[in-house]
Coordinates of C-alpha atoms in Angstrom, one line a residue:
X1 CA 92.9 61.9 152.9
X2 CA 90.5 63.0 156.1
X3 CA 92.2 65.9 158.2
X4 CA 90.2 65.6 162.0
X5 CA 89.5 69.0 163.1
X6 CA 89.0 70.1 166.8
X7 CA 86.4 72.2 168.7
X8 CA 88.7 74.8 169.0
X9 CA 90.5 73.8 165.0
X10 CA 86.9 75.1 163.6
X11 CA 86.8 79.0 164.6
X12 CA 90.1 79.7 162.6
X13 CA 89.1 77.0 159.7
X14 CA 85.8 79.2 159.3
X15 CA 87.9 82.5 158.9
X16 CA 90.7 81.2 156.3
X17 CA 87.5 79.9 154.4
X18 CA 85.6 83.7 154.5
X19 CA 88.9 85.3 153.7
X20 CA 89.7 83.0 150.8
X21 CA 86.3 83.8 149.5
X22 CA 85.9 87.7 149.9
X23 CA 88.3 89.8 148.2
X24 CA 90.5 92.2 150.5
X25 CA 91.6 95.8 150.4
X26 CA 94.9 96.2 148.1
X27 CA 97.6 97.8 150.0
X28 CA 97.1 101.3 147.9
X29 CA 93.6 101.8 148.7
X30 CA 90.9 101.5 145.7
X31 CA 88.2 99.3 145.0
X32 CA 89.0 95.7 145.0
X33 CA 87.4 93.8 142.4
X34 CA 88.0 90.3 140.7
X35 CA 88.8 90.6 136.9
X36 CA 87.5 88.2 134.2
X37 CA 91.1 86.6 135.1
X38 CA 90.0 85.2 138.2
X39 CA 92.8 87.5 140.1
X40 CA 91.9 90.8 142.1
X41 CA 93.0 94.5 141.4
X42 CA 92.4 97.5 142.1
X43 CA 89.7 99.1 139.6
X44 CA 90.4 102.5 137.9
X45 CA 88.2 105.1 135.8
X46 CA 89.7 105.1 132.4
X47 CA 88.2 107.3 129.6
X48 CA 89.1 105.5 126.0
X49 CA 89.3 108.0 123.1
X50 CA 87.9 107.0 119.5
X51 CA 85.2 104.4 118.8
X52 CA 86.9 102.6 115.9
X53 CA 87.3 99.4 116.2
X54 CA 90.0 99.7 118.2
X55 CA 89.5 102.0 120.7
X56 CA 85.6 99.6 121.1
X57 CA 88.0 96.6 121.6
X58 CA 90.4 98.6 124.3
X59 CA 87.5 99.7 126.7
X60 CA 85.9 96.3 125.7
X61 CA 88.7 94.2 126.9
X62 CA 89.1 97.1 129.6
X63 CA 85.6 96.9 131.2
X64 CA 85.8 92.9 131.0
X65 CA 88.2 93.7 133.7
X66 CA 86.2 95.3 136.1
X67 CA 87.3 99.2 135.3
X68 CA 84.8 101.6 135.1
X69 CA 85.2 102.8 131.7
X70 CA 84.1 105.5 129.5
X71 CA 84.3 105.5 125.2
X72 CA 84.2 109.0 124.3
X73 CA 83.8 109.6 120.0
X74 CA 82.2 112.7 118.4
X75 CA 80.1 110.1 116.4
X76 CA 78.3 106.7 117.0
X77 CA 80.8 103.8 117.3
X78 CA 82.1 102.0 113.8
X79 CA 80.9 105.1 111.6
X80 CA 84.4 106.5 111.1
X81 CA 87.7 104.6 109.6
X82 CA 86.0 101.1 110.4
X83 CA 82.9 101.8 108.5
X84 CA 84.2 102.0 104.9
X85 CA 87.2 99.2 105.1
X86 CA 87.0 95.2 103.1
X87 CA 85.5 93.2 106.2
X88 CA 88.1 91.3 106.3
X89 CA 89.7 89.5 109.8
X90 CA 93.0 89.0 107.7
X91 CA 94.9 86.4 109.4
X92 CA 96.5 85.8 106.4
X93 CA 98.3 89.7 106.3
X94 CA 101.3 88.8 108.0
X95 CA 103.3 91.3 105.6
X96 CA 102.6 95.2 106.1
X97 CA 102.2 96.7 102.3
X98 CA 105.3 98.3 101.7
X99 CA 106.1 101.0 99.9
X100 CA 106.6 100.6 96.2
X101 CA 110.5 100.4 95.2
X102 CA 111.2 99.3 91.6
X103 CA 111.2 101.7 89.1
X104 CA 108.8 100.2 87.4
X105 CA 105.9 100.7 90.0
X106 CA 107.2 104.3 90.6
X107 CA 107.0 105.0 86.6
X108 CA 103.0 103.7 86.4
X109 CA 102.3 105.2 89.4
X110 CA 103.7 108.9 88.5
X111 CA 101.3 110.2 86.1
X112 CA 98.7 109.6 89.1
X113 CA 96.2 108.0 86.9
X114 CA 96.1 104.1 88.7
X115 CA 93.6 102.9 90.4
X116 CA 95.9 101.2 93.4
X117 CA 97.5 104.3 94.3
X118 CA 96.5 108.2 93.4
X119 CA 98.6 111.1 95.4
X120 CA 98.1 114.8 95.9
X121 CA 101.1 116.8 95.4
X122 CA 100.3 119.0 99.1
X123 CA 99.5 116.0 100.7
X124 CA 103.0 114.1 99.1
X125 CA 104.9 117.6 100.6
X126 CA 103.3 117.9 103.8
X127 CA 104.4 113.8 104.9
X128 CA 107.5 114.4 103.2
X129 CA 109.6 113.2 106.4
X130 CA 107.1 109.8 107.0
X131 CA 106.9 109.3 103.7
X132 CA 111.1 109.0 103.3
X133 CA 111.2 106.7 106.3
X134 CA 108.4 104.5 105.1
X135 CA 110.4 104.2 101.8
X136 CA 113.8 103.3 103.8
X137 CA 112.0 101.2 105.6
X138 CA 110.0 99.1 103.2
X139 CA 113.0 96.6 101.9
X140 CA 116.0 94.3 103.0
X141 CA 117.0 93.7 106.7
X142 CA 114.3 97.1 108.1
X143 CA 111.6 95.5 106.3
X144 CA 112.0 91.7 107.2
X145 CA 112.5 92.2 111.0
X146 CA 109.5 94.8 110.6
X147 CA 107.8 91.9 109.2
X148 CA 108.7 89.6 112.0
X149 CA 107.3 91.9 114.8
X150 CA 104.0 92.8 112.5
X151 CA 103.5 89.2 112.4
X152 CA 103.5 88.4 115.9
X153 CA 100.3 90.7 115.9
X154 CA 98.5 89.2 112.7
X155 CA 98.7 85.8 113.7
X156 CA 96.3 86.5 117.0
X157 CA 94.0 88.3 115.3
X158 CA 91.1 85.5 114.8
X159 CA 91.9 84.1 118.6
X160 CA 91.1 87.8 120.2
X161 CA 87.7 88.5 117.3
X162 CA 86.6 84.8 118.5
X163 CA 85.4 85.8 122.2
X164 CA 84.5 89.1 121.0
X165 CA 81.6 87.8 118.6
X166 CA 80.5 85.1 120.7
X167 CA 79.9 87.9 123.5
X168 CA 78.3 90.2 121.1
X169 CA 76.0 88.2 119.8
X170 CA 77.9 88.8 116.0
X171 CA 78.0 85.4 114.5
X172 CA 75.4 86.1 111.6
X173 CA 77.9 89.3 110.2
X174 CA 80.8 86.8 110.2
X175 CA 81.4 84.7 107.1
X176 CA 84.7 81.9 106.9
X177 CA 85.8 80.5 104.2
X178 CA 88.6 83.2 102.8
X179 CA 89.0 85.2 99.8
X180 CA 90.4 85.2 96.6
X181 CA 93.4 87.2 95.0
X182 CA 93.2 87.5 91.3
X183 CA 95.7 87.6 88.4
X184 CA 96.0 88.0 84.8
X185 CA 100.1 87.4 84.1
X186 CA 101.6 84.3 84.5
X187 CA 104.7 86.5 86.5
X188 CA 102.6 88.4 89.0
X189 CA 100.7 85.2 89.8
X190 CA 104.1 83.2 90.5
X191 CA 105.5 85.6 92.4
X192 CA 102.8 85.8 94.4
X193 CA 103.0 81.8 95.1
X194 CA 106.6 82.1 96.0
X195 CA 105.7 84.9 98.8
X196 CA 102.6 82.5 99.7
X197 CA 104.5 79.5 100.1
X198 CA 107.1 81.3 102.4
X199 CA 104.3 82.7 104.8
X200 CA 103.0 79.6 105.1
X201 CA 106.6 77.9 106.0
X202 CA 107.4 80.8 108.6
X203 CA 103.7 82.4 109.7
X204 CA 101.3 78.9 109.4
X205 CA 99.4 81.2 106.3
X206 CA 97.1 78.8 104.9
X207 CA 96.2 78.8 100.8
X208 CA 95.0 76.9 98.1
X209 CA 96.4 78.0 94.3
X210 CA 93.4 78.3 92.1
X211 CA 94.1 77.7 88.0
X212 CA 91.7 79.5 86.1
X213 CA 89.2 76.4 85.9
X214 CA 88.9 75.7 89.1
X215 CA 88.6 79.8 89.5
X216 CA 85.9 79.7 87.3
X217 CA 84.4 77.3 89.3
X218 CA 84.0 79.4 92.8
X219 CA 83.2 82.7 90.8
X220 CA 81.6 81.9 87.4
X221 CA 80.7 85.0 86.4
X222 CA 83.9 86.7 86.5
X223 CA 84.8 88.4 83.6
X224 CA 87.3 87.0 81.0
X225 CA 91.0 86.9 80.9
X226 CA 92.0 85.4 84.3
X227 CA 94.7 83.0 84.7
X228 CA 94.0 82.1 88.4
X229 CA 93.9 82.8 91.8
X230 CA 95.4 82.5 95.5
X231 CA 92.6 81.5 98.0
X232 CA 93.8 82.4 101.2
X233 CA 91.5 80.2 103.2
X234 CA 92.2 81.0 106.8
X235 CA 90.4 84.9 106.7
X236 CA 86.9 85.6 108.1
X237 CA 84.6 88.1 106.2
X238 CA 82.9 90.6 107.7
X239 CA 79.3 91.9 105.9
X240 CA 79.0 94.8 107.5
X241 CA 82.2 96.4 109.2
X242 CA 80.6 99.0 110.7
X243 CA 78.1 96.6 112.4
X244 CA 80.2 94.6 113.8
X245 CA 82.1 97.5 115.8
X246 CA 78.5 98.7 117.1
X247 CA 77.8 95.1 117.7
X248 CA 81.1 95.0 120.1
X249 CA 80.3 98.6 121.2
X250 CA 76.7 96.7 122.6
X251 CA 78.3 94.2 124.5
X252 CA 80.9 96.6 126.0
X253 CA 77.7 99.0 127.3
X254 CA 75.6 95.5 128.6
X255 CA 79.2 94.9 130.3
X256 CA 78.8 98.2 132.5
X257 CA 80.9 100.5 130.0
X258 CA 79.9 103.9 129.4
X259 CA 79.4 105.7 125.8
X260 CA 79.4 109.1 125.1
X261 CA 79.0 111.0 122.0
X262 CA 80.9 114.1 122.5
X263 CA 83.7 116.0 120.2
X264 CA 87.0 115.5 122.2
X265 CA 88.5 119.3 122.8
X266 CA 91.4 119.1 125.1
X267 CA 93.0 116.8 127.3
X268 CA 95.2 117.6 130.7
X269 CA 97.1 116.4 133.1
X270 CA 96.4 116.7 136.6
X271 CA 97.9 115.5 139.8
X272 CA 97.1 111.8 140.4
X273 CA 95.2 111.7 137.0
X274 CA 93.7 113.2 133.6
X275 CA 90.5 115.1 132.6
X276 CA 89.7 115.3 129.4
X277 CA 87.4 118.5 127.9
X278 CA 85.0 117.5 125.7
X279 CA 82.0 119.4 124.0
X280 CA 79.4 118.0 126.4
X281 CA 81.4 118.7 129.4
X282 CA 84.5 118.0 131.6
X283 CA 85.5 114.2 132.4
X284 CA 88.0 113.0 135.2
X285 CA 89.8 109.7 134.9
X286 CA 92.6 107.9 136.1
X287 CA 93.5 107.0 133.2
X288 CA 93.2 107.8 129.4
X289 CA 93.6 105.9 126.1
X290 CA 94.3 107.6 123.0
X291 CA 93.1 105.8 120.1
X292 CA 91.6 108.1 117.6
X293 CA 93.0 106.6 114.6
X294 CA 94.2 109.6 111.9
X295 CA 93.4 112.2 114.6
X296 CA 95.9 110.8 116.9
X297 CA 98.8 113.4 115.8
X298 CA 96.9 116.2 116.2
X299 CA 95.7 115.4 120.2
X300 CA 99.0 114.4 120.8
X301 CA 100.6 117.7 119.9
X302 CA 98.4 119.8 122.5
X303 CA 100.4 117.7 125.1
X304 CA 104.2 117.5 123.2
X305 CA 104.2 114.7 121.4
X306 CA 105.3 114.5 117.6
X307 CA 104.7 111.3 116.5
X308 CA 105.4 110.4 112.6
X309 CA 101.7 109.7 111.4
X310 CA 99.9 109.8 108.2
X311 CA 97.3 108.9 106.5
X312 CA 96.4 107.2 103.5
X313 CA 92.6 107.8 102.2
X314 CA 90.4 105.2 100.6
X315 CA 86.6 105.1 99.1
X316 CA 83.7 102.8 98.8
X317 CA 80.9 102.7 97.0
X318 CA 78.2 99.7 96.7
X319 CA 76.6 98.5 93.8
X320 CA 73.9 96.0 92.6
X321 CA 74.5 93.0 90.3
X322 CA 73.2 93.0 87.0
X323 CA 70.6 90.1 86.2
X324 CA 71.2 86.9 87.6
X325 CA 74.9 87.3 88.5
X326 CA 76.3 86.7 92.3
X327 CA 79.4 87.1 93.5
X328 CA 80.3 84.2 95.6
X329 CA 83.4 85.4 97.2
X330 CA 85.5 88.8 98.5
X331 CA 87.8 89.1 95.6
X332 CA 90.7 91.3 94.9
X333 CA 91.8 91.9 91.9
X334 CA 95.5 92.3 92.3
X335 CA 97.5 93.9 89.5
X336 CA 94.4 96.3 89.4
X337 CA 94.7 97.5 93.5
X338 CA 90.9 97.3 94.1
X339 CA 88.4 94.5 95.9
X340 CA 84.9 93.8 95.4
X341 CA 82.8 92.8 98.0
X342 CA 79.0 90.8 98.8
X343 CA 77.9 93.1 101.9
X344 CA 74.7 93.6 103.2
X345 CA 74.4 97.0 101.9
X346 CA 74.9 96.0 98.1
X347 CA 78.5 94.6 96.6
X348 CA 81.2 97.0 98.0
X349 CA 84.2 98.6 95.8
X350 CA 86.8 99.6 97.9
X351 CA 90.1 101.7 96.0
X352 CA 93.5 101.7 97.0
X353 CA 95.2 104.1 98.8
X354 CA 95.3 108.1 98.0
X355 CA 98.1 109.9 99.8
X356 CA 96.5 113.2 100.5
X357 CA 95.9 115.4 103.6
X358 CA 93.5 113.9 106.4
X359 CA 91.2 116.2 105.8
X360 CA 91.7 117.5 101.7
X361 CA 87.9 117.9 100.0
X362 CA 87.4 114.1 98.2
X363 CA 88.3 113.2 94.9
X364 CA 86.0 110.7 92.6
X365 CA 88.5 109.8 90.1
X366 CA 89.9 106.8 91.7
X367 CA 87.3 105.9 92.7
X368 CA 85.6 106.1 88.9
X369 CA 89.4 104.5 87.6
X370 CA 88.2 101.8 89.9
X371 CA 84.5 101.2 88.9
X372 CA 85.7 101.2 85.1
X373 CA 88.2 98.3 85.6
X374 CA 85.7 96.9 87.9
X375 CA 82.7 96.5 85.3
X376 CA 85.3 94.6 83.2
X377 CA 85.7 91.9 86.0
X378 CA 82.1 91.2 87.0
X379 CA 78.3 92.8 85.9
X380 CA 78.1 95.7 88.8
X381 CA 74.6 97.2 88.0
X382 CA 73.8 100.6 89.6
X383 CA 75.3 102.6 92.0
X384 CA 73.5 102.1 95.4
X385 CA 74.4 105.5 97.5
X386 CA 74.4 108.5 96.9
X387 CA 77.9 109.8 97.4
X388 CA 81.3 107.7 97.8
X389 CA 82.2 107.2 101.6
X390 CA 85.7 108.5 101.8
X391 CA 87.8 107.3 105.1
X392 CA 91.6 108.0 106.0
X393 CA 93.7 104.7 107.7
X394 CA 96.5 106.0 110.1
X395 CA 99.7 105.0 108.9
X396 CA 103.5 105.2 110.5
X397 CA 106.6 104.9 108.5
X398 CA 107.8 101.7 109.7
X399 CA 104.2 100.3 108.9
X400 CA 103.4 99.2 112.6
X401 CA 100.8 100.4 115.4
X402 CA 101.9 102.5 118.4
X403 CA 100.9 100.4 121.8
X404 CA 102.1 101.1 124.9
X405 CA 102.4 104.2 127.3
X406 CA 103.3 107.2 126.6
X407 CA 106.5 108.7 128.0
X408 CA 106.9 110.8 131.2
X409 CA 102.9 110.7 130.9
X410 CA 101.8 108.3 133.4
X411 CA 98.4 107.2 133.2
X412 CA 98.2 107.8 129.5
X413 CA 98.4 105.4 126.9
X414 CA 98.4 105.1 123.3
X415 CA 96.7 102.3 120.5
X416 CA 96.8 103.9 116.7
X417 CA 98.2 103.7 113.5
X418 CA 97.3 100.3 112.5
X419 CA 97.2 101.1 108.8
X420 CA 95.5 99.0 106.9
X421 CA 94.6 96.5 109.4
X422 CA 92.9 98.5 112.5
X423 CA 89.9 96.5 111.5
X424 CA 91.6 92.8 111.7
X425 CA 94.1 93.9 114.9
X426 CA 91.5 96.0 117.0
X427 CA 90.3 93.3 119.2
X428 CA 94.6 92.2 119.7
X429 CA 95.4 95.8 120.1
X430 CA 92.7 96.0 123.0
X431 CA 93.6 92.4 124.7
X432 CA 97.3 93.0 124.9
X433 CA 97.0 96.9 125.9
X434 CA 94.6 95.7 128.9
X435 CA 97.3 93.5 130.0
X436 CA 99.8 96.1 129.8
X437 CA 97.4 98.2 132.0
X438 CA 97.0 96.1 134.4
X439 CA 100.5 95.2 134.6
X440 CA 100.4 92.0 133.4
X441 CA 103.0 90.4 131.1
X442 CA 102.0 90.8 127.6
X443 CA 101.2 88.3 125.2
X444 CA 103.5 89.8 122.8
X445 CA 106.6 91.7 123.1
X446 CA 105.7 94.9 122.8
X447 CA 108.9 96.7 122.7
X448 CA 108.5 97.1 119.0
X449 CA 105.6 99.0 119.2
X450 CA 106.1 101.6 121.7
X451 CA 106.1 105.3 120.4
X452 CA 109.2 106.2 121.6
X453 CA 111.0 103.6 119.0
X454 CA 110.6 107.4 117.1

């Protein structure tokens, strides 16, 4: 189709085309930008709190926008909560860990000598309320559509990592292939594959069941006495955690983002905006993002907001193999609560969970429990480091993250309490909280995650 234009057609076909190319003022004033959506909006200053890997994947995801963006942490990015975790992407978590309910569990569990979970009678007393709800919450109807909502989060966890590596440059830190789950009674195994089975039917969780030859096989120098395994084939593995939130931290700075190292000591509202104290100085923003992991609750009350989080602690230590042995895979062993781990630093022990305060001097016996059961499985040699790292994951009762806004606050939202998974759901967390922000129409419905659910 050829459209004739004439002498005086071409002055006004010359404007549309400049005006279809240059981006115009937005009604409310601002600085028009185009996004990495192709659309233009108006860009803000927005300070992100906590360099975990979430709060890295909010301003990451944020920036990539065009905002002018600031990540504020009292230490480097990836040395807190995200250093000391598994490395895994775990697409295949689509179930929150509840929390125990047969009386058997509670029985083993009450002398407070396992290795899966330990507890500390002040720390028990002081989440008394949490702890209750997480309990209620953790079975029938609560816990399925619980599971439902978690799930919707899970499942897009490898889609928003994927562009987040390939920016940053991460490939060589990212191993696929999965993990194994191991077992050593024939009940615990099955039960497992009937859970497994109905993940896959209603989540697309993909596995293979291992018997103990074919076990063997993958991991031959496992110790003796297994019966099998799950493979969950689908998760990516991580060989160094904290290196890969640094790595994303890097391609947010080369991205125009800002980091500061600076301890976070107050933050106000002021007309038309925020400013947020911190121990190298005042900052202004229109905007802040609260995502300080376990230290969420404690920012949030300076500016009247209870929310329901706490913590559950975990260690790491990483040890060398003895002789010739290599451990081929991340492995869990199940009815035991720990994992071991091939990292770049050495092979990684991580313990269950110890409910105790956030900040309670550490403990080694679980972590010792841990390395005794451990030597049993597979020929750890010495101890690499010279203390255990010790983290805290921030946990809510119904065992999903806060995202969203926060109420009668405008301008500040919130991403924490991912639990266990802040690690796999960071870059999700940060995709779907930008869209929110720019008032776009999440991915997700994120009705189930908003703080005022509380």
């Amino acid at each position: 189709r050829i459209i004739l234009l004439t002498t005086d057609a071409w002055p006004i076909f010359f404007k549309v085309l400049i005006n279809s190319l240059v981006p115009q003022p937005l009604p409310h004033g601002g600085a028009s930008r185009i996004s990495s959506t192709g659309r233009p909006f108006m860009a803000r200053n927005i300070i992100v709190l906590g360099a975990g890997m979430v709060g890295v994947s909010v301003a990451w995801h944020l920036v990539r926008r065009g905002h002018d963006v600031t990540l504020v942490d009292r230490r480097e990015p990836g040395l807190e909560t995200s250093f000391g975790n598994a490395g895994i992407i775990q697409r295949e978590a689509v179930r929150p860990y509840a929390f125990p309910r047969d009386i058997g569990t509670l029985l083993r569990v009450l002398p407070n000598r396992e290795v899966d979970i330990r507890y500390r009678p002040t720390g028990m007393m002081s989440a008394a309320g949490p702890l209750l709800n997480y309990w209620l919450n953790s079975s029938g109807e609560r816990y399925e559509r619980i599971v439902r909502e978690w799930a919707s989060l899970i499942m897009r966890c490898q889609d928003a990592h994927a562009p987040m590596i390939e920016a940053a440059g991460a490939e060589a830190l990212v191993r696929k292939g999965g993990w194994l789950e191991l077992y050593r009674t024939r009940k615990e195994f099955e039960e497992r594959q009937k859970e497994a089975r109905e993940n896959h039917e209603r989540y697309g969780v993909e596995y293979e069941v291992l018997d103990a030859e074919a076990l063997y096989a993958k991991e031959p120098h496992m110790g003796k006495g297994l019966i099998g395994a799950i493979h969950w084939t689908q998760p990516w593995m991580v060989s160094d955690p904290g290196g890969l939130v640094q790595a994303y931290a890097r391609s947010f700075a080369e991205q125009g983002g800002k980091v500061m190292k600076a301890s976070v000591e107050d933050v106000l509202q002021r007309e038309g905006g925020w400013q947020v104290k911190t121990s190298e100085g005042a900052l202004e923003a229109d905007e802040v993002v609260v995502a300080l992991g376990p230290w969420a609750g404690k920012l949030l009350e300076r500016l009247g907001m209870k929310v329901p989080l706490f913590v559950k602690r975990g260690y790491h230590m990483h040890y060398s193999a003895e002789g010739d042995a290599k451990l081929n895979h991340w492995v869990m062993d199940a009815e035991k609560g720990f994992l071991l781990e091939p990292m770049r630093a050495g092979i990684r022990l991580t313990t269950g969970a110890e409910l105790a305060d956030l900040e309670s001097p550490p403990q080694s016996r679980q972590l010792a429990a841990a390395e005794q059961v451990a030597r049993k499985l597979f020929p750890l040699g010495k101890r690499r480091d010279s203390h255990p790292w010790k983290g805290a994951r921030p946990c809510m009762p119904d065992m999903k993250p806060v995202i969203g806004p926060a109420p009668d606050k405008a301008g500040l939202w919130l991403a924490f309490g991912h639990g266990h998974q802040g690690f796999t759901l960071g870059p999700a967390t940060g995709e779907l909280l930008a869209q929110m922000m720019d008032g776009e129409e999440p991915a997700v419905d994120m009705a189930p995650f908003r703080v005022d659910r509380f």
